[in-house]
Short mmCIF file of C-alpha atoms and ligand atoms in Angstrom, two decimals:
data_model
loop_
_atom_site.label_atom_id
_atom_site.label_comp_id
_atom_site.label_asym_id
_atom_site.label_seq_id
_atom_site.Cartn_x
_atom_site.Cartn_y
_atom_site.Cartn_z
CA UNK I 761 0.00 -0.21 -0.10
CA UNK I 762 1.37 3.41 -0.58
CA UNK I 763 1.07 6.10 1.89
CA UNK I 764 -0.34 9.15 0.04
CA UNK I 765 0.36 12.68 0.97
CA UNK I 766 -1.39 15.74 -0.67
CA UNK I 767 0.13 19.04 0.65
CA UNK I 768 -1.62 22.23 0.24
CA UNK I 769 0.87 25.15 0.11
CA UNK I 770 1.78 28.28 -1.50
CA UNK I 771 5.59 26.62 -2.05
CA UNK I 772 5.07 23.31 -3.94
CA UNK I 773 8.64 23.62 -5.00
CA UNK I 774 9.79 23.06 -1.60
CA UNK I 775 8.81 19.34 -1.73
CA UNK I 776 9.98 16.54 -1.60
CA UNK I 777 13.16 18.52 -0.67
CA UNK I 778 15.10 16.51 1.85
CA UNK I 779 12.34 13.55 1.88
CA UNK I 780 13.99 13.00 -1.48
CA UNK I 781 17.07 11.78 -0.02
CA UNK I 782 18.30 8.98 1.99
CA UNK I 783 15.74 6.63 3.71
CA UNK I 784 12.54 8.67 2.55
CA UNK I 785 13.99 9.30 -1.01
CA UNK I 786 14.35 5.50 -1.51
CA UNK I 787 11.05 4.67 -0.24
CA UNK I 788 9.54 7.17 -2.50
CA UNK I 789 11.28 5.73 -5.36
CA UNK I 790 9.99 2.31 -4.43
CA UNK I 791 6.37 3.70 -4.14
CA UNK I 792 5.97 3.31 -0.26
CA UNK I 793 4.89 6.83 -0.38
CA UNK I 794 3.81 9.22 -2.78
CA UNK I 795 3.74 13.06 -2.64
CA UNK I 796 1.31 15.37 -4.21
CA UNK I 797 2.18 19.12 -3.98
CA UNK I 798 -0.93 21.56 -4.73
CA UNK I 799 -0.37 25.10 -5.39
CA UNK I 800 -3.17 26.90 -3.23
CA UNK I 801 -2.90 30.04 -5.57
CA UNK I 802 -4.28 28.15 -8.27
CA UNK I 803 -7.61 28.54 -6.71
CA UNK I 804 -7.29 32.23 -6.47
CA UNK I 805 -10.30 34.02 -7.98
CA UNK I 806 -8.81 37.57 -8.82
CA UNK I 807 -6.51 38.61 -11.50
CA UNK I 808 -3.70 38.99 -8.97
CA UNK I 809 -4.25 35.80 -7.63
CA UNK I 810 -4.31 36.85 -4.15
CA UNK I 811 -5.00 34.23 -1.37
CA UNK I 812 -4.85 35.98 1.65
CA UNK I 813 -6.37 39.60 3.14
CA UNK I 814 -6.11 41.68 6.20
CA UNK I 815 -7.51 40.36 9.68
CA UNK I 816 -10.72 41.26 10.43
CA UNK I 817 -10.96 43.43 13.38
CA UNK I 818 -7.33 44.54 12.88
CA UNK I 819 -3.84 43.76 13.63
CA UNK I 820 -0.79 42.85 12.01
CA UNK I 821 0.07 40.45 8.95
CA UNK I 822 -2.39 38.61 6.48
CA UNK I 823 -4.59 35.62 6.91
CA UNK I 824 -5.36 33.16 4.42
CA UNK I 825 -8.66 33.10 2.99
CA UNK I 826 -11.27 30.41 3.94
CA UNK I 827 -13.00 30.28 0.47
CA UNK I 828 -9.80 29.72 -1.61
CA UNK I 829 -8.31 27.18 0.90
CA UNK I 830 -11.73 25.34 0.88
CA UNK I 831 -11.78 25.03 -2.93
CA UNK I 832 -8.07 23.72 -2.94
CA UNK I 833 -8.96 21.48 -0.15
CA UNK I 834 -12.25 20.13 -2.03
CA UNK I 835 -10.12 19.62 -5.27
CA UNK I 836 -8.01 17.08 -3.65
CA UNK I 837 -10.60 15.37 -1.20
CA UNK I 838 -14.27 16.14 -0.98
CA UNK I 839 -15.91 16.28 2.38
CA UNK I 840 -17.92 12.87 2.98
CA UNK I 841 -16.30 11.38 -0.39
CA UNK I 842 -14.62 8.16 -0.38
CA UNK I 843 -11.12 9.72 0.37
CA UNK I 844 -10.63 8.28 4.00
CA UNK I 845 -7.39 10.31 4.54
CA UNK I 846 -7.32 12.57 7.54
CA UNK I 847 -7.16 16.63 6.70
CA UNK I 848 -4.23 18.11 9.00
CA UNK I 849 -3.37 21.58 9.23
CA UNK I 850 -0.08 22.45 10.48
CA UNK I 851 -0.26 25.03 13.47
CA UNK I 852 1.33 26.11 16.37
CA UNK I 853 -1.76 25.83 18.26
CA UNK I 854 -2.58 21.92 17.47
CA UNK I 855 -1.81 19.18 19.50
CA UNK I 856 1.88 18.49 19.93
CA UNK I 857 2.67 15.64 17.58
CA UNK I 858 3.56 12.43 19.36
CA UNK I 859 5.09 8.90 18.12
CA UNK I 860 1.82 7.41 18.80
CA UNK I 861 0.09 9.97 16.56
CA UNK I 862 2.79 9.17 13.78
CA UNK I 863 2.19 5.46 14.22
CA UNK I 864 -1.62 6.00 13.83
CA UNK I 865 -1.24 8.27 10.85
CA UNK I 866 1.25 5.71 9.28
CA UNK I 867 -1.09 2.92 9.56
CA UNK I 868 -3.90 4.98 7.42
CA UNK I 869 -4.03 5.84 3.53
CA UNK I 870 -2.25 8.96 3.77
CA UNK I 871 -2.91 12.73 4.86
CA UNK I 872 -4.12 16.03 3.18
CA UNK I 873 -1.72 18.07 4.84
CA UNK I 874 -2.49 22.13 4.96
CA UNK I 875 0.43 24.36 5.25
CA UNK I 876 -0.62 27.88 6.52
CA UNK I 877 1.76 30.98 6.00
CA UNK I 878 1.53 34.66 7.07
CA UNK I 879 -0.62 34.66 10.63
CA UNK I 880 -2.43 31.80 9.61
CA UNK I 881 -5.59 30.59 8.17
CA UNK I 882 -9.31 31.83 8.49
CA UNK I 883 -11.06 29.92 11.42
CA UNK I 884 -14.09 29.09 9.37
CA UNK I 885 -12.05 26.83 7.03
CA UNK I 886 -10.53 25.17 10.02
CA UNK I 887 -14.24 24.34 11.29
CA UNK I 888 -15.89 23.89 8.06
CA UNK I 889 -13.72 21.36 6.44
CA UNK I 890 -12.87 19.67 9.91
CA UNK I 891 -9.07 20.36 9.93
CA UNK I 892 -6.95 18.61 12.85
CA UNK I 893 -4.29 21.32 13.93
CA UNK I 894 -0.88 19.53 14.54
CA UNK I 895 1.80 21.14 16.00
CA UNK I 896 5.63 20.28 15.86
CA UNK I 897 6.42 21.93 18.97
CA UNK I 898 6.30 25.11 21.14
CA UNK I 899 8.07 27.56 18.85
CA UNK I 900 6.89 29.69 15.78
CA UNK I 901 7.97 28.68 12.23
CA UNK I 902 7.41 31.31 9.23
CA UNK I 903 5.47 28.49 7.64
CA UNK I 904 3.81 24.98 7.60
CA UNK I 905 6.15 23.24 4.84
CA UNK I 906 9.08 22.72 7.34
CA UNK I 907 6.74 21.26 9.94
CA UNK I 908 4.81 19.01 7.23
CA UNK I 909 7.94 17.74 6.14
CA UNK I 910 9.04 17.00 9.81
CA UNK I 911 5.66 15.17 10.13
CA UNK I 912 6.22 13.23 7.03
CA UNK I 913 9.86 12.26 7.74
CA UNK I 914 8.65 10.77 10.91
CA UNK I 915 5.72 8.92 9.05
CA UNK I 916 7.61 7.63 6.52
CA UNK I 917 10.23 5.87 8.56
CA UNK I 918 7.87 3.83 10.41
CA UNK I 919 6.12 2.60 7.20
CA UNK I 920 6.34 -1.18 6.69
CA UNK I 921 9.79 -2.21 5.05
CA UNK I 922 11.12 1.48 5.15
CA UNK I 923 13.58 1.10 8.01
CA UNK I 924 16.21 -1.46 7.04
CA UNK I 925 16.45 -3.03 10.71
CA UNK I 926 13.03 -3.34 11.84
CA UNK I 927 14.39 -3.98 15.53
CA UNK I 928 16.01 -0.54 15.69
CA UNK I 929 12.52 1.08 15.84
CA UNK I 930 11.52 -0.96 19.04
CA UNK I 931 13.86 0.74 21.64
CA UNK I 932 14.11 4.07 20.03
CA UNK I 933 13.19 7.26 22.38
CA UNK I 934 9.24 7.44 22.92
CA UNK I 935 8.42 4.21 21.77
CA UNK I 936 8.83 2.48 25.26
CA UNK I 937 7.73 5.96 26.68
CA UNK I 938 11.23 6.53 27.65
CA UNK I 939 14.24 8.21 26.34
CA UNK I 940 16.75 5.88 24.53
CA UNK I 941 19.84 4.62 26.43
CA UNK I 942 23.05 5.97 25.15
CA UNK I 943 25.05 4.40 22.27
CA UNK I 944 28.92 3.87 22.03
CA UNK I 945 30.80 2.16 18.95
CA UNK I 946 34.55 2.00 18.07
CA UNK I 947 37.17 2.82 19.12
CA UNK I 948 37.24 1.44 22.58
CA UNK I 949 38.85 4.27 24.06
CA UNK I 950 38.06 7.95 22.76
CA UNK I 951 40.26 10.96 24.25
CA UNK I 952 40.77 8.60 27.47
CA UNK I 953 37.03 7.72 27.68
CA UNK I 954 36.11 4.04 27.79
CA UNK I 955 32.95 2.08 26.37
CA UNK I 956 31.28 1.11 29.88
CA UNK I 957 32.69 -2.52 30.42
CA UNK I 958 28.94 -4.08 30.40
CA UNK I 959 28.67 -3.50 26.69
CA UNK I 960 31.63 -5.39 25.84
CA UNK I 961 30.93 -8.27 28.33
CA UNK I 962 29.09 -10.34 25.85
CA UNK I 963 26.15 -10.93 28.53
CA UNK I 964 23.02 -9.98 26.77
CA UNK I 965 20.97 -10.26 30.11
CA UNK I 966 22.96 -7.75 31.75
CA UNK I 967 23.24 -5.45 28.64
CA UNK I 968 19.63 -5.21 28.55
CA UNK I 969 19.20 -4.47 32.01
CA UNK I 970 22.04 -1.94 32.08
CA UNK I 971 20.28 -0.07 28.95
CA UNK I 972 17.12 0.09 30.70
CA UNK I 973 18.29 1.54 33.77
CA UNK I 974 19.94 3.99 31.63
CA UNK I 975 16.84 4.77 30.00
CA UNK I 976 15.26 5.36 33.27
CA UNK I 977 17.85 7.48 34.64
CA UNK I 978 17.90 9.81 31.50
CA UNK I 979 14.22 10.00 31.16
CA UNK I 980 14.08 10.83 34.99
CA UNK I 981 16.67 13.35 34.42
CA UNK I 982 15.52 15.16 31.37
CA UNK I 983 11.90 14.31 31.03
CA UNK I 984 10.29 13.68 34.27
CA UNK I 985 6.89 14.17 32.14
CA UNK I 986 7.34 11.17 30.34
CA UNK I 987 7.88 8.90 33.59
CA UNK I 988 4.62 10.60 35.03
CA UNK I 989 2.84 9.83 32.05
CA UNK I 990 3.86 6.16 32.06
CA UNK I 991 2.63 5.76 35.87
CA UNK I 992 -0.81 6.91 34.89
N1 SAH K 870 0.26 33.59 13.94
C1 SAH K 870 0.29 32.40 14.11
C2 SAH K 870 1.45 31.63 13.87
C3 SAH K 870 1.71 31.50 12.52
S1 SAH K 870 3.20 31.13 11.65
C4 SAH K 870 0.02 31.90 15.86
O1 SAH K 870 0.70 32.75 16.49
O2 SAH K 870 -0.34 30.85 16.16
C5 SAH K 870 2.70 30.68 10.23
C6 SAH K 870 2.35 29.30 9.72
O3 SAH K 870 3.60 28.43 10.05
C7 SAH K 870 1.27 28.66 10.63
O4 SAH K 870 0.03 28.84 9.97
C8 SAH K 870 1.77 26.94 10.56
O5 SAH K 870 1.03 26.43 9.45
C9 SAH K 870 2.91 27.16 10.39
N2 SAH K 870 3.74 26.92 11.82
C10 SAH K 870 4.38 27.75 12.51
N3 SAH K 870 4.69 26.93 13.56
C11 SAH K 870 4.50 26.04 13.96
C12 SAH K 870 4.67 24.87 14.77
N4 SAH K 870 5.09 24.95 15.62
N5 SAH K 870 3.81 23.62 14.34
C13 SAH K 870 3.28 23.55 13.02
N6 SAH K 870 2.99 24.51 12.17
C14 SAH K 870 3.62 25.64 12.37
#
């Protein structure tokens, strides 16, 4: 099955961008996922092809118009039609993205992803087209495109067959609710720093135990909120 991503954007030429490289690039070539960038401006109605206007009530910046964005969305996915892909809006006001939401999305047929620009988009199109707002963190980007690429990168790497070593997903940070243990490789001594003995002991049970302890310790230090969530 191909995961189909349709991206509504004022900058379609930004895609696939870095997603065309490495793991995701190979998966794209193989057809594990497909990307269809759509230019929102193509749905403008005036001769200047404008897509934004000043905010009602005043204030700084410009707002993406509801009517034009709705037409762009309807051109790729009709509400109540047979396209079952979720419609997402990249937005700092959205629910912060988590690995479990990434996994859910990856199990589905794809996503329609709206990239905001300027001050954001008219609230009425969010409501009328039932857009799920997704945030990639508590900071403000200049546009939704890099956020959409980050979301896609996270989804693509968990698509079946994309990651070479399927095991490498299992211990990953957040997958178990913990941050991952530290990693080491050659050389055995780096600037006087040695690899912890247990890792070269060959005792796999001991190694597993050590890694779990390290993961717990790191999570307690850096992300006590994750440990709290595990206890619930
Ligand atoms: N005025 C808005 C920010 C607009 S930033 C506010 O204060 O909430 C312009 C666009 O960039 C947004 O519409 C959104 O699509 C994207 N964007 C910015 N920060 C983001 C974030 N943390 N996560 C996801 N998308 C973001």
